């Protein structure tokens, strides 16, 4: 039986989405082929019709997750040109910190497994992370603080993503909800300070409006 290109793409998308959820919750070592196919509602044959191995499915899921983050940031920048960063930081350290692990951001949830992955996966991750950094950097204001080098938005973007990802990791790992909230609050404030006075002014204005 021949399937249409649309059906094949739909099946692949289901597998990638399911793989992303399974690997986020169980880690690479905890998510086998059977778990992936069960979560996607497909057969082993359907899985191997799209991916040669579990590692290839993992690589695709990681790249899909990072692309989803990048596109989300791009959309937010387009709809909230002034306060997009404040909104993003609040969402990332709020909902994305407390949602089910299977729906969490790929950056904190999958990066540790990428460290142990094959060279092809790490290379693909590196390329996609660079695109993510570029997207964030393009939306950051120039930091006119004394001693700040010109064109440092890319460096700020790298630190910003590392802070948010690390903050979410710590906040998710602790068992004390109050400590988790405190970590998120402190990291959020530091992230906005990193982006410069204009970002903090935007955060204050946004708070005053509510």
PDB file of N, CA, C and O in Angstrom, residues 109-188:
ATOM      1  N   UNK A 109      16.388  20.607  28.734  1.00  0.00           N
ATOM      2  CA  UNK A 109      15.987  19.209  28.909  1.00  0.00           C
ATOM      3  C   UNK A 109      16.825  18.218  28.104  1.00  0.00           C
ATOM      4  O   UNK A 109      16.997  17.066  28.521  1.00  0.00           O
ATOM      5  N   UNK A 110      17.338  18.642  26.958  1.00  0.00           N
ATOM      6  CA  UNK A 110      18.022  17.700  26.072  1.00  0.00           C
ATOM      7  C   UNK A 110      19.517  17.950  25.921  1.00  0.00           C
ATOM      8  O   UNK A 110      20.236  17.089  25.424  1.00  0.00           O
ATOM      9  N   UNK A 111      19.991  19.123  26.356  1.00  0.00           N
ATOM     10  CA  UNK A 111      21.406  19.459  26.143  1.00  0.00           C
ATOM     11  C   UNK A 111      22.352  18.495  26.853  1.00  0.00           C
ATOM     12  O   UNK A 111      23.429  18.183  26.340  1.00  0.00           O
ATOM     13  N   UNK A 112      21.979  18.031  28.038  1.00  0.00           N
ATOM     14  CA  UNK A 112      22.877  17.123  28.755  1.00  0.00           C
ATOM     15  C   UNK A 112      23.079  15.812  28.003  1.00  0.00           C
ATOM     16  O   UNK A 112      24.173  15.240  28.018  1.00  0.00           O
ATOM     17  N   UNK A 113      22.033  15.342  27.321  1.00  0.00           N
ATOM     18  CA  UNK A 113      22.180  14.129  26.526  1.00  0.00           C
ATOM     19  C   UNK A 113      22.970  14.397  25.246  1.00  0.00           C
ATOM     20  O   UNK A 113      23.655  13.504  24.739  1.00  0.00           O
ATOM     21  N   UNK A 114      22.871  15.621  24.727  1.00  0.00           N
ATOM     22  CA  UNK A 114      23.654  15.973  23.538  1.00  0.00           C
ATOM     23  C   UNK A 114      25.144  15.902  23.852  1.00  0.00           C
ATOM     24  O   UNK A 114      25.947  15.511  23.000  1.00  0.00           O
ATOM     25  N   UNK A 115      25.527  16.263  25.069  1.00  0.00           N
ATOM     26  CA  UNK A 115      26.947  16.200  25.466  1.00  0.00           C
ATOM     27  C   UNK A 115      27.510  14.793  25.276  1.00  0.00           C
ATOM     28  O   UNK A 115      28.700  14.632  25.020  1.00  0.00           O
ATOM     29  N   UNK A 116      26.659  13.790  25.422  1.00  0.00           N
ATOM     30  CA  UNK A 116      27.103  12.395  25.332  1.00  0.00           C
ATOM     31  C   UNK A 116      26.791  11.778  23.964  1.00  0.00           C
ATOM     32  O   UNK A 116      27.023  10.591  23.756  1.00  0.00           O
ATOM     33  N   UNK A 117      26.262  12.582  23.061  1.00  0.00           N
ATOM     34  CA  UNK A 117      25.815  12.070  21.764  1.00  0.00           C
ATOM     35  C   UNK A 117      26.973  11.966  20.768  1.00  0.00           C
ATOM     36  O   UNK A 117      28.102  12.371  21.046  1.00  0.00           O
ATOM     37  N   UNK A 118      26.665  11.449  19.585  1.00  0.00           N
ATOM     38  CA  UNK A 118      27.680  11.285  18.550  1.00  0.00           C
ATOM     39  C   UNK A 118      28.055  12.639  17.939  1.00  0.00           C
ATOM     40  O   UNK A 118      27.385  13.655  18.158  1.00  0.00           O
ATOM     41  N   UNK A 119      29.117  12.637  17.170  1.00  0.00           N
ATOM     42  CA  UNK A 119      29.646  13.879  16.602  1.00  0.00           C
ATOM     43  C   UNK A 119      28.638  14.571  15.681  1.00  0.00           C
ATOM     44  O   UNK A 119      28.553  15.808  15.662  1.00  0.00           O
ATOM     45  N   UNK A 120      27.887  13.782  14.900  1.00  0.00           N
ATOM     46  CA  UNK A 120      26.915  14.376  13.980  1.00  0.00           C
ATOM     47  C   UNK A 120      25.834  15.135  14.749  1.00  0.00           C
ATOM     48  O   UNK A 120      25.418  16.225  14.346  1.00  0.00           O
ATOM     49  N   UNK A 121      25.377  14.546  15.845  1.00  0.00           N
ATOM     50  CA  UNK A 121      24.339  15.199  16.656  1.00  0.00           C
ATOM     51  C   UNK A 121      24.870  16.473  17.289  1.00  0.00           C
ATOM     52  O   UNK A 121      24.208  17.520  17.288  1.00  0.00           O
ATOM     53  N   UNK A 122      26.075  16.421  17.811  1.00  0.00           N
ATOM     54  CA  UNK A 122      26.659  17.599  18.446  1.00  0.00           C
ATOM     55  C   UNK A 122      26.907  18.712  17.425  1.00  0.00           C
ATOM     56  O   UNK A 122      26.717  19.895  17.722  1.00  0.00           O
ATOM     57  N   UNK A 123      27.327  18.339  16.228  1.00  0.00           N
ATOM     58  CA  UNK A 123      27.563  19.337  15.180  1.00  0.00           C
ATOM     59  C   UNK A 123      26.252  20.000  14.761  1.00  0.00           C
ATOM     60  O   UNK A 123      26.184  21.224  14.579  1.00  0.00           O
ATOM     61  N   UNK A 124      25.204  19.188  14.615  1.00  0.00           N
ATOM     62  CA  UNK A 124      23.897  19.729  14.226  1.00  0.00           C
ATOM     63  C   UNK A 124      23.348  20.626  15.335  1.00  0.00           C
ATOM     64  O   UNK A 124      22.772  21.691  15.069  1.00  0.00           O
ATOM     65  N   UNK A 125      23.524  20.207  16.581  1.00  0.00           N
ATOM     66  CA  UNK A 125      23.097  21.004  17.738  1.00  0.00           C
ATOM     67  C   UNK A 125      23.831  22.347  17.750  1.00  0.00           C
ATOM     68  O   UNK A 125      23.232  23.401  17.985  1.00  0.00           O
ATOM     69  N   UNK A 126      25.125  22.305  17.506  1.00  0.00           N
ATOM     70  CA  UNK A 126      25.935  23.524  17.509  1.00  0.00           C
ATOM     71  C   UNK A 126      25.447  24.518  16.462  1.00  0.00           C
ATOM     72  O   UNK A 126      25.309  25.711  16.744  1.00  0.00           O
ATOM     73  N   UNK A 127      25.165  24.019  15.267  1.00  0.00           N
ATOM     74  CA  UNK A 127      24.696  24.888  14.190  1.00  0.00           C
ATOM     75  C   UNK A 127      23.352  25.520  14.536  1.00  0.00           C
ATOM     76  O   UNK A 127      23.118  26.713  14.300  1.00  0.00           O
ATOM     77  N   UNK A 128      22.446  24.727  15.111  1.00  0.00           N
ATOM     78  CA  UNK A 128      21.120  25.241  15.458  1.00  0.00           C
ATOM     79  C   UNK A 128      21.213  26.208  16.640  1.00  0.00           C
ATOM     80  O   UNK A 128      20.485  27.208  16.692  1.00  0.00           O
ATOM     81  N   UNK A 129      22.103  25.933  17.588  1.00  0.00           N
ATOM     82  CA  UNK A 129      22.282  26.848  18.718  1.00  0.00           C
ATOM     83  C   UNK A 129      22.810  28.196  18.240  1.00  0.00           C
ATOM     84  O   UNK A 129      22.404  29.255  18.743  1.00  0.00           O
ATOM     85  N   UNK A 130      23.704  28.180  17.276  1.00  0.00           N
ATOM     86  CA  UNK A 130      24.220  29.436  16.720  1.00  0.00           C
ATOM     87  C   UNK A 130      23.098  30.252  16.097  1.00  0.00           C
ATOM     88  O   UNK A 130      23.049  31.483  16.245  1.00  0.00           O
ATOM     89  N   UNK A 131      22.169  29.582  15.409  1.00  0.00           N
ATOM     90  CA  UNK A 131      21.028  30.295  14.815  1.00  0.00           C
ATOM     91  C   UNK A 131      20.137  30.882  15.909  1.00  0.00           C
ATOM     92  O   UNK A 131      19.595  31.983  15.778  1.00  0.00           O
ATOM     93  N   UNK A 132      19.979  30.134  16.996  1.00  0.00           N
ATOM     94  CA  UNK A 132      19.181  30.611  18.119  1.00  0.00           C
ATOM     95  C   UNK A 132      19.828  31.847  18.750  1.00  0.00           C
ATOM     96  O   UNK A 132      19.140  32.824  19.063  1.00  0.00           O
ATOM     97  N   UNK A 133      21.129  31.801  18.930  1.00  0.00           N
ATOM     98  CA  UNK A 133      21.859  32.951  19.490  1.00  0.00           C
ATOM     99  C   UNK A 133      21.689  34.173  18.598  1.00  0.00           C
ATOM    100  O   UNK A 133      21.459  35.292  19.080  1.00  0.00           O
ATOM    101  N   UNK A 134      21.789  33.978  17.290  1.00  0.00           N
ATOM    102  CA  UNK A 134      21.621  35.085  16.344  1.00  0.00           C
ATOM    103  C   UNK A 134      20.227  35.700  16.471  1.00  0.00           C
ATOM    104  O   UNK A 134      20.067  36.930  16.428  1.00  0.00           O
ATOM    105  N   UNK A 135      19.216  34.854  16.624  1.00  0.00           N
ATOM    106  CA  UNK A 135      17.836  35.331  16.726  1.00  0.00           C
ATOM    107  C   UNK A 135      17.651  36.179  17.983  1.00  0.00           C
ATOM    108  O   UNK A 135      17.030  37.246  17.941  1.00  0.00           O
ATOM    109  N   UNK A 136      18.172  35.699  19.095  1.00  0.00           N
ATOM    110  CA  UNK A 136      18.052  36.446  20.343  1.00  0.00           C
ATOM    111  C   UNK A 136      18.846  37.745  20.263  1.00  0.00           C
ATOM    112  O   UNK A 136      18.358  38.820  20.640  1.00  0.00           O
ATOM    113  N   UNK A 137      20.066  37.663  19.755  1.00  0.00           N
ATOM    114  CA  UNK A 137      20.944  38.836  19.679  1.00  0.00           C
ATOM    115  C   UNK A 137      20.325  39.950  18.850  1.00  0.00           C
ATOM    116  O   UNK A 137      20.454  41.138  19.178  1.00  0.00           O
ATOM    117  N   UNK A 138      19.630  39.577  17.790  1.00  0.00           N
ATOM    118  CA  UNK A 138      19.029  40.573  16.905  1.00  0.00           C
ATOM    119  C   UNK A 138      17.932  41.383  17.588  1.00  0.00           C
ATOM    120  O   UNK A 138      17.569  42.460  17.127  1.00  0.00           O
ATOM    121  N   UNK A 139      17.427  40.868  18.707  1.00  0.00           N
ATOM    122  CA  UNK A 139      16.357  41.573  19.411  1.00  0.00           C
ATOM    123  C   UNK A 139      16.802  42.283  20.671  1.00  0.00           C
ATOM    124  O   UNK A 139      15.983  42.873  21.370  1.00  0.00           O
ATOM    125  N   UNK A 140      18.112  42.220  20.977  1.00  0.00           N
ATOM    126  CA  UNK A 140      18.610  42.844  22.195  1.00  0.00           C
ATOM    127  C   UNK A 140      19.039  44.284  21.926  1.00  0.00           C
ATOM    128  O   UNK A 140      19.632  44.572  20.878  1.00  0.00           O
ATOM    129  N   UNK A 141      18.791  45.183  22.869  1.00  0.00           N
ATOM    130  CA  UNK A 141      19.236  46.563  22.701  1.00  0.00           C
ATOM    131  C   UNK A 141      20.737  46.662  22.900  1.00  0.00           C
ATOM    132  O   UNK A 141      21.344  45.815  23.556  1.00  0.00           O
ATOM    133  N   UNK A 142      21.330  47.677  22.322  1.00  0.00           N
ATOM    134  CA  UNK A 142      22.752  47.904  22.553  1.00  0.00           C
ATOM    135  C   UNK A 142      22.944  48.326  24.006  1.00  0.00           C
ATOM    136  O   UNK A 142      22.244  49.202  24.498  1.00  0.00           O
ATOM    137  N   UNK A 143      23.864  47.670  24.657  1.00  0.00           N
ATOM    138  CA  UNK A 143      24.135  47.988  26.059  1.00  0.00           C
ATOM    139  C   UNK A 143      25.141  49.131  26.102  1.00  0.00           C
ATOM    140  O   UNK A 143      26.304  48.965  25.723  1.00  0.00           O
ATOM    141  N   UNK A 144      24.680  50.299  26.547  1.00  0.00           N
ATOM    142  CA  UNK A 144      25.549  51.476  26.552  1.00  0.00           C
ATOM    143  C   UNK A 144      26.224  51.693  27.903  1.00  0.00           C
ATOM    144  O   UNK A 144      26.707  52.781  28.205  1.00  0.00           O
ATOM    145  N   UNK A 145      26.260  50.627  28.719  1.00  0.00           N
ATOM    146  CA  UNK A 145      26.940  50.746  30.003  1.00  0.00           C
ATOM    147  C   UNK A 145      28.434  50.938  29.785  1.00  0.00           C
ATOM    148  O   UNK A 145      29.012  50.418  28.820  1.00  0.00           O
ATOM    149  N   UNK A 146      29.104  51.706  30.671  1.00  0.00           N
ATOM    150  CA  UNK A 146      30.544  51.946  30.518  1.00  0.00           C
ATOM    151  C   UNK A 146      31.331  50.641  30.470  1.00  0.00           C
ATOM    152  O   UNK A 146      31.090  49.722  31.251  1.00  0.00           O
ATOM    153  N   UNK A 147      32.253  50.565  29.537  1.00  0.00           N
ATOM    154  CA  UNK A 147      33.102  49.389  29.423  1.00  0.00           C
ATOM    155  C   UNK A 147      32.526  48.269  28.584  1.00  0.00           C
ATOM    156  O   UNK A 147      33.191  47.262  28.355  1.00  0.00           O
ATOM    157  N   UNK A 148      31.281  48.428  28.114  1.00  0.00           N
ATOM    158  CA  UNK A 148      30.664  47.388  27.290  1.00  0.00           C
ATOM    159  C   UNK A 148      31.130  47.536  25.848  1.00  0.00           C
ATOM    160  O   UNK A 148      30.965  48.600  25.252  1.00  0.00           O
ATOM    161  N   UNK A 149      31.732  46.519  25.262  1.00  0.00           N
ATOM    162  CA  UNK A 149      32.218  46.632  23.888  1.00  0.00           C
ATOM    163  C   UNK A 149      31.077  46.748  22.892  1.00  0.00           C
ATOM    164  O   UNK A 149      29.975  46.253  23.135  1.00  0.00           O
ATOM    165  N   UNK A 150      31.352  47.417  21.789  1.00  0.00           N
ATOM    166  CA  UNK A 150      30.333  47.573  20.751  1.00  0.00           C
ATOM    167  C   UNK A 150      30.012  46.219  20.128  1.00  0.00           C
ATOM    168  O   UNK A 150      30.868  45.341  20.004  1.00  0.00           O
ATOM    169  N   UNK A 151      28.755  46.059  19.718  1.00  0.00           N
ATOM    170  CA  UNK A 151      28.354  44.822  19.052  1.00  0.00           C
ATOM    171  C   UNK A 151      28.393  43.611  19.947  1.00  0.00           C
ATOM    172  O   UNK A 151      28.723  42.506  19.514  1.00  0.00           O
ATOM    173  N   UNK A 152      28.095  43.800  21.232  1.00  0.00           N
ATOM    174  CA  UNK A 152      28.196  42.688  22.177  1.00  0.00           C
ATOM    175  C   UNK A 152      26.878  41.939  22.346  1.00  0.00           C
ATOM    176  O   UNK A 152      26.747  41.111  23.238  1.00  0.00           O
ATOM    177  N   UNK A 153      25.882  42.232  21.497  1.00  0.00           N
ATOM    178  CA  UNK A 153      24.581  41.578  21.650  1.00  0.00           C
ATOM    179  C   UNK A 153      24.678  40.058  21.561  1.00  0.00           C
ATOM    180  O   UNK A 153      23.964  39.341  22.257  1.00  0.00           O
ATOM    181  N   UNK A 154      25.555  39.561  20.694  1.00  0.00           N
ATOM    182  CA  UNK A 154      25.678  38.102  20.554  1.00  0.00           C
ATOM    183  C   UNK A 154      26.213  37.477  21.835  1.00  0.00           C
ATOM    184  O   UNK A 154      25.743  36.415  22.265  1.00  0.00           O
ATOM    185  N   UNK A 155      27.194  38.139  22.451  1.00  0.00           N
ATOM    186  CA  UNK A 155      27.720  37.639  23.723  1.00  0.00           C
ATOM    187  C   UNK A 155      26.627  37.676  24.792  1.00  0.00           C
ATOM    188  O   UNK A 155      26.490  36.746  25.594  1.00  0.00           O
ATOM    189  N   UNK A 156      25.849  38.752  24.805  1.00  0.00           N
ATOM    190  CA  UNK A 156      24.757  38.866  25.767  1.00  0.00           C
ATOM    191  C   UNK A 156      23.724  37.763  25.546  1.00  0.00           C
ATOM    192  O   UNK A 156      23.185  37.206  26.503  1.00  0.00           O
ATOM    193  N   UNK A 157      23.465  37.452  24.276  1.00  0.00           N
ATOM    194  CA  UNK A 157      22.491  36.409  23.951  1.00  0.00           C
ATOM    195  C   UNK A 157      22.957  35.048  24.463  1.00  0.00           C
ATOM    196  O   UNK A 157      22.165  34.257  24.988  1.00  0.00           O
ATOM    197  N   UNK A 158      24.251  34.772  24.319  1.00  0.00           N
ATOM    198  CA  UNK A 158      24.796  33.509  24.798  1.00  0.00           C
ATOM    199  C   UNK A 158      24.624  33.389  26.311  1.00  0.00           C
ATOM    200  O   UNK A 158      24.154  32.366  26.832  1.00  0.00           O
ATOM    201  N   UNK A 159      24.996  34.455  27.023  1.00  0.00           N
ATOM    202  CA  UNK A 159      24.882  34.431  28.484  1.00  0.00           C
ATOM    203  C   UNK A 159      23.418  34.358  28.903  1.00  0.00           C
ATOM    204  O   UNK A 159      23.057  33.635  29.845  1.00  0.00           O
ATOM    205  N   UNK A 160      22.560  35.079  28.209  1.00  0.00           N
ATOM    206  CA  UNK A 160      21.130  35.079  28.523  1.00  0.00           C
ATOM    207  C   UNK A 160      20.541  33.678  28.412  1.00  0.00           C
ATOM    208  O   UNK A 160      19.855  33.195  29.325  1.00  0.00           O
ATOM    209  N   UNK A 161      20.820  32.998  27.302  1.00  0.00           N
ATOM    210  CA  UNK A 161      20.301  31.646  27.104  1.00  0.00           C
ATOM    211  C   UNK A 161      20.872  30.675  28.130  1.00  0.00           C
ATOM    212  O   UNK A 161      20.158  29.798  28.640  1.00  0.00           O
ATOM    213  N   UNK A 162      22.151  30.838  28.453  1.00  0.00           N
ATOM    214  CA  UNK A 162      22.770  29.962  29.453  1.00  0.00           C
ATOM    215  C   UNK A 162      22.145  30.189  30.830  1.00  0.00           C
ATOM    216  O   UNK A 162      21.895  29.234  31.574  1.00  0.00           O
ATOM    217  N   UNK A 163      21.878  31.457  31.174  1.00  0.00           N
ATOM    218  CA  UNK A 163      21.269  31.773  32.458  1.00  0.00           C
ATOM    219  C   UNK A 163      19.864  31.189  32.563  1.00  0.00           C
ATOM    220  O   UNK A 163      19.505  30.571  33.571  1.00  0.00           O
ATOM    221  N   UNK A 164      19.070  31.395  31.524  1.00  0.00           N
ATOM    222  CA  UNK A 164      17.690  30.915  31.560  1.00  0.00           C
ATOM    223  C   UNK A 164      17.638  29.392  31.586  1.00  0.00           C
ATOM    224  O   UNK A 164      16.883  28.790  32.357  1.00  0.00           O
ATOM    225  N   UNK A 165      18.449  28.767  30.751  1.00  0.00           N
ATOM    226  CA  UNK A 165      18.472  27.306  30.703  1.00  0.00           C
ATOM    227  C   UNK A 165      18.962  26.720  32.025  1.00  0.00           C
ATOM    228  O   UNK A 165      18.370  25.782  32.576  1.00  0.00           O
ATOM    229  N   UNK A 166      20.031  27.294  32.564  1.00  0.00           N
ATOM    230  CA  UNK A 166      20.550  26.816  33.837  1.00  0.00           C
ATOM    231  C   UNK A 166      19.598  27.086  34.985  1.00  0.00           C
ATOM    232  O   UNK A 166      19.438  26.259  35.889  1.00  0.00           O
ATOM    233  N   UNK A 167      18.947  28.252  34.932  1.00  0.00           N
ATOM    234  CA  UNK A 167      17.981  28.591  35.977  1.00  0.00           C
ATOM    235  C   UNK A 167      16.810  27.628  36.002  1.00  0.00           C
ATOM    236  O   UNK A 167      16.378  27.182  37.078  1.00  0.00           O
ATOM    237  N   UNK A 168      16.293  27.302  34.837  1.00  0.00           N
ATOM    238  CA  UNK A 168      15.184  26.350  34.745  1.00  0.00           C
ATOM    239  C   UNK A 168      15.622  24.974  35.239  1.00  0.00           C
ATOM    240  O   UNK A 168      14.880  24.284  35.939  1.00  0.00           O
ATOM    241  N   UNK A 169      16.841  24.575  34.894  1.00  0.00           N
ATOM    242  CA  UNK A 169      17.350  23.272  35.332  1.00  0.00           C
ATOM    243  C   UNK A 169      17.403  23.182  36.851  1.00  0.00           C
ATOM    244  O   UNK A 169      16.930  22.209  37.455  1.00  0.00           O
ATOM    245  N   UNK A 170      17.965  24.216  37.484  1.00  0.00           N
ATOM    246  CA  UNK A 170      18.045  24.220  38.949  1.00  0.00           C
ATOM    247  C   UNK A 170      16.656  24.283  39.579  1.00  0.00           C
ATOM    248  O   UNK A 170      16.357  23.563  40.537  1.00  0.00           O
ATOM    249  N   UNK A 171      15.802  25.150  39.040  1.00  0.00           N
ATOM    250  CA  UNK A 171      14.469  25.336  39.606  1.00  0.00           C
ATOM    251  C   UNK A 171      13.621  24.069  39.484  1.00  0.00           C
ATOM    252  O   UNK A 171      12.797  23.781  40.351  1.00  0.00           O
ATOM    253  N   UNK A 172      13.809  23.310  38.418  1.00  0.00           N
ATOM    254  CA  UNK A 172      13.072  22.055  38.251  1.00  0.00           C
ATOM    255  C   UNK A 172      13.634  20.957  39.151  1.00  0.00           C
ATOM    256  O   UNK A 172      12.909  20.062  39.572  1.00  0.00           O
ATOM    257  N   UNK A 173      14.924  21.022  39.428  1.00  0.00           N
ATOM    258  CA  UNK A 173      15.570  19.938  40.165  1.00  0.00           C
ATOM    259  C   UNK A 173      15.247  19.957  41.654  1.00  0.00           C
ATOM    260  O   UNK A 173      15.191  18.890  42.289  1.00  0.00           O
ATOM    261  N   UNK A 174      15.030  21.145  42.217  1.00  0.00           N
ATOM    262  CA  UNK A 174      14.799  21.214  43.669  1.00  0.00           C
ATOM    263  C   UNK A 174      13.384  20.758  44.008  1.00  0.00           C
ATOM    264  O   UNK A 174      12.463  20.888  43.203  1.00  0.00           O
ATOM    265  N   UNK A 175      13.230  20.244  45.225  1.00  0.00           N
ATOM    266  CA  UNK A 175      11.916  19.746  45.667  1.00  0.00           C
ATOM    267  C   UNK A 175      11.120  20.803  46.428  1.00  0.00           C
ATOM    268  O   UNK A 175       9.940  20.584  46.720  1.00  0.00           O
ATOM    269  N   UNK A 176      11.753  21.922  46.739  1.00  0.00           N
ATOM    270  CA  UNK A 176      11.116  22.984  47.510  1.00  0.00           C
ATOM    271  C   UNK A 176      10.511  24.014  46.554  1.00  0.00           C
ATOM    272  O   UNK A 176      11.248  24.743  45.881  1.00  0.00           O
ATOM    273  N   UNK A 177       9.180  24.109  46.476  1.00  0.00           N
ATOM    274  CA  UNK A 177       8.540  25.059  45.549  1.00  0.00           C
ATOM    275  C   UNK A 177       8.952  26.509  45.796  1.00  0.00           C
ATOM    276  O   UNK A 177       9.105  27.287  44.852  1.00  0.00           O
ATOM    277  N   UNK A 178       9.137  26.861  47.060  1.00  0.00           N
ATOM    278  CA  UNK A 178       9.529  28.242  47.390  1.00  0.00           C
ATOM    279  C   UNK A 178      10.928  28.543  46.852  1.00  0.00           C
ATOM    280  O   UNK A 178      11.175  29.626  46.310  1.00  0.00           O
ATOM    281  N   UNK A 179      11.825  27.602  46.997  1.00  0.00           N
ATOM    282  CA  UNK A 179      13.177  27.784  46.472  1.00  0.00           C
ATOM    283  C   UNK A 179      13.155  27.838  44.949  1.00  0.00           C
ATOM    284  O   UNK A 179      13.875  28.628  44.335  1.00  0.00           O
ATOM    285  N   UNK A 180      12.330  27.004  44.333  1.00  0.00           N
ATOM    286  CA  UNK A 180      12.199  27.005  42.881  1.00  0.00           C
ATOM    287  C   UNK A 180      11.744  28.378  42.387  1.00  0.00           C
ATOM    288  O   UNK A 180      12.302  28.929  41.423  1.00  0.00           O
ATOM    289  N   UNK A 181      10.742  28.935  43.066  1.00  0.00           N
ATOM    290  CA  UNK A 181      10.255  30.265  42.690  1.00  0.00           C
ATOM    291  C   UNK A 181      11.336  31.321  42.885  1.00  0.00           C
ATOM    292  O   UNK A 181      11.468  32.247  42.082  1.00  0.00           O
ATOM    293  N   UNK A 182      12.096  31.198  43.951  1.00  0.00           N
ATOM    294  CA  UNK A 182      13.153  32.179  44.229  1.00  0.00           C
ATOM    295  C   UNK A 182      14.246  32.110  43.164  1.00  0.00           C
ATOM    296  O   UNK A 182      14.739  33.142  42.698  1.00  0.00           O
ATOM    297  N   UNK A 183      14.624  30.911  42.794  1.00  0.00           N
ATOM    298  CA  UNK A 183      15.626  30.751  41.725  1.00  0.00           C
ATOM    299  C   UNK A 183      15.134  31.421  40.447  1.00  0.00           C
ATOM    300  O   UNK A 183      15.866  32.177  39.797  1.00  0.00           O
ATOM    301  N   UNK A 184      13.880  31.162  40.102  1.00  0.00           N
ATOM    302  CA  UNK A 184      13.314  31.738  38.878  1.00  0.00           C
ATOM    303  C   UNK A 184      13.293  33.263  38.948  1.00  0.00           C
ATOM    304  O   UNK A 184      13.622  33.944  37.975  1.00  0.00           O
ATOM    305  N   UNK A 185      12.906  33.795  40.094  1.00  0.00           N
ATOM    306  CA  UNK A 185      12.840  35.252  40.252  1.00  0.00           C
ATOM    307  C   UNK A 185      14.221  35.885  40.111  1.00  0.00           C
ATOM    308  O   UNK A 185      14.396  36.872  39.379  1.00  0.00           O
ATOM    309  N   UNK A 186      15.201  35.333  40.804  1.00  0.00           N
ATOM    310  CA  UNK A 186      16.546  35.907  40.783  1.00  0.00           C
ATOM    311  C   UNK A 186      17.181  35.803  39.400  1.00  0.00           C
ATOM    312  O   UNK A 186      17.823  36.745  38.931  1.00  0.00           O
ATOM    313  N   UNK A 187      16.998  34.668  38.751  1.00  0.00           N
ATOM    314  CA  UNK A 187      17.553  34.483  37.410  1.00  0.00           C
ATOM    315  C   UNK A 187      16.866  35.437  36.423  1.00  0.00           C
ATOM    316  O   UNK A 187      17.523  36.033  35.560  1.00  0.00           O
ATOM    317  N   UNK A 188      15.563  35.613  36.580  1.00  0.00           N
ATOM    318  CA  UNK A 188      14.832  36.522  35.702  1.00  0.00           C
ATOM    319  C   UNK A 188      15.328  37.949  35.838  1.00  0.00           C
ATOM    320  O   UNK A 188      15.533  38.653  34.830  1.00  0.00           O
TER     321      UNK A 188
END
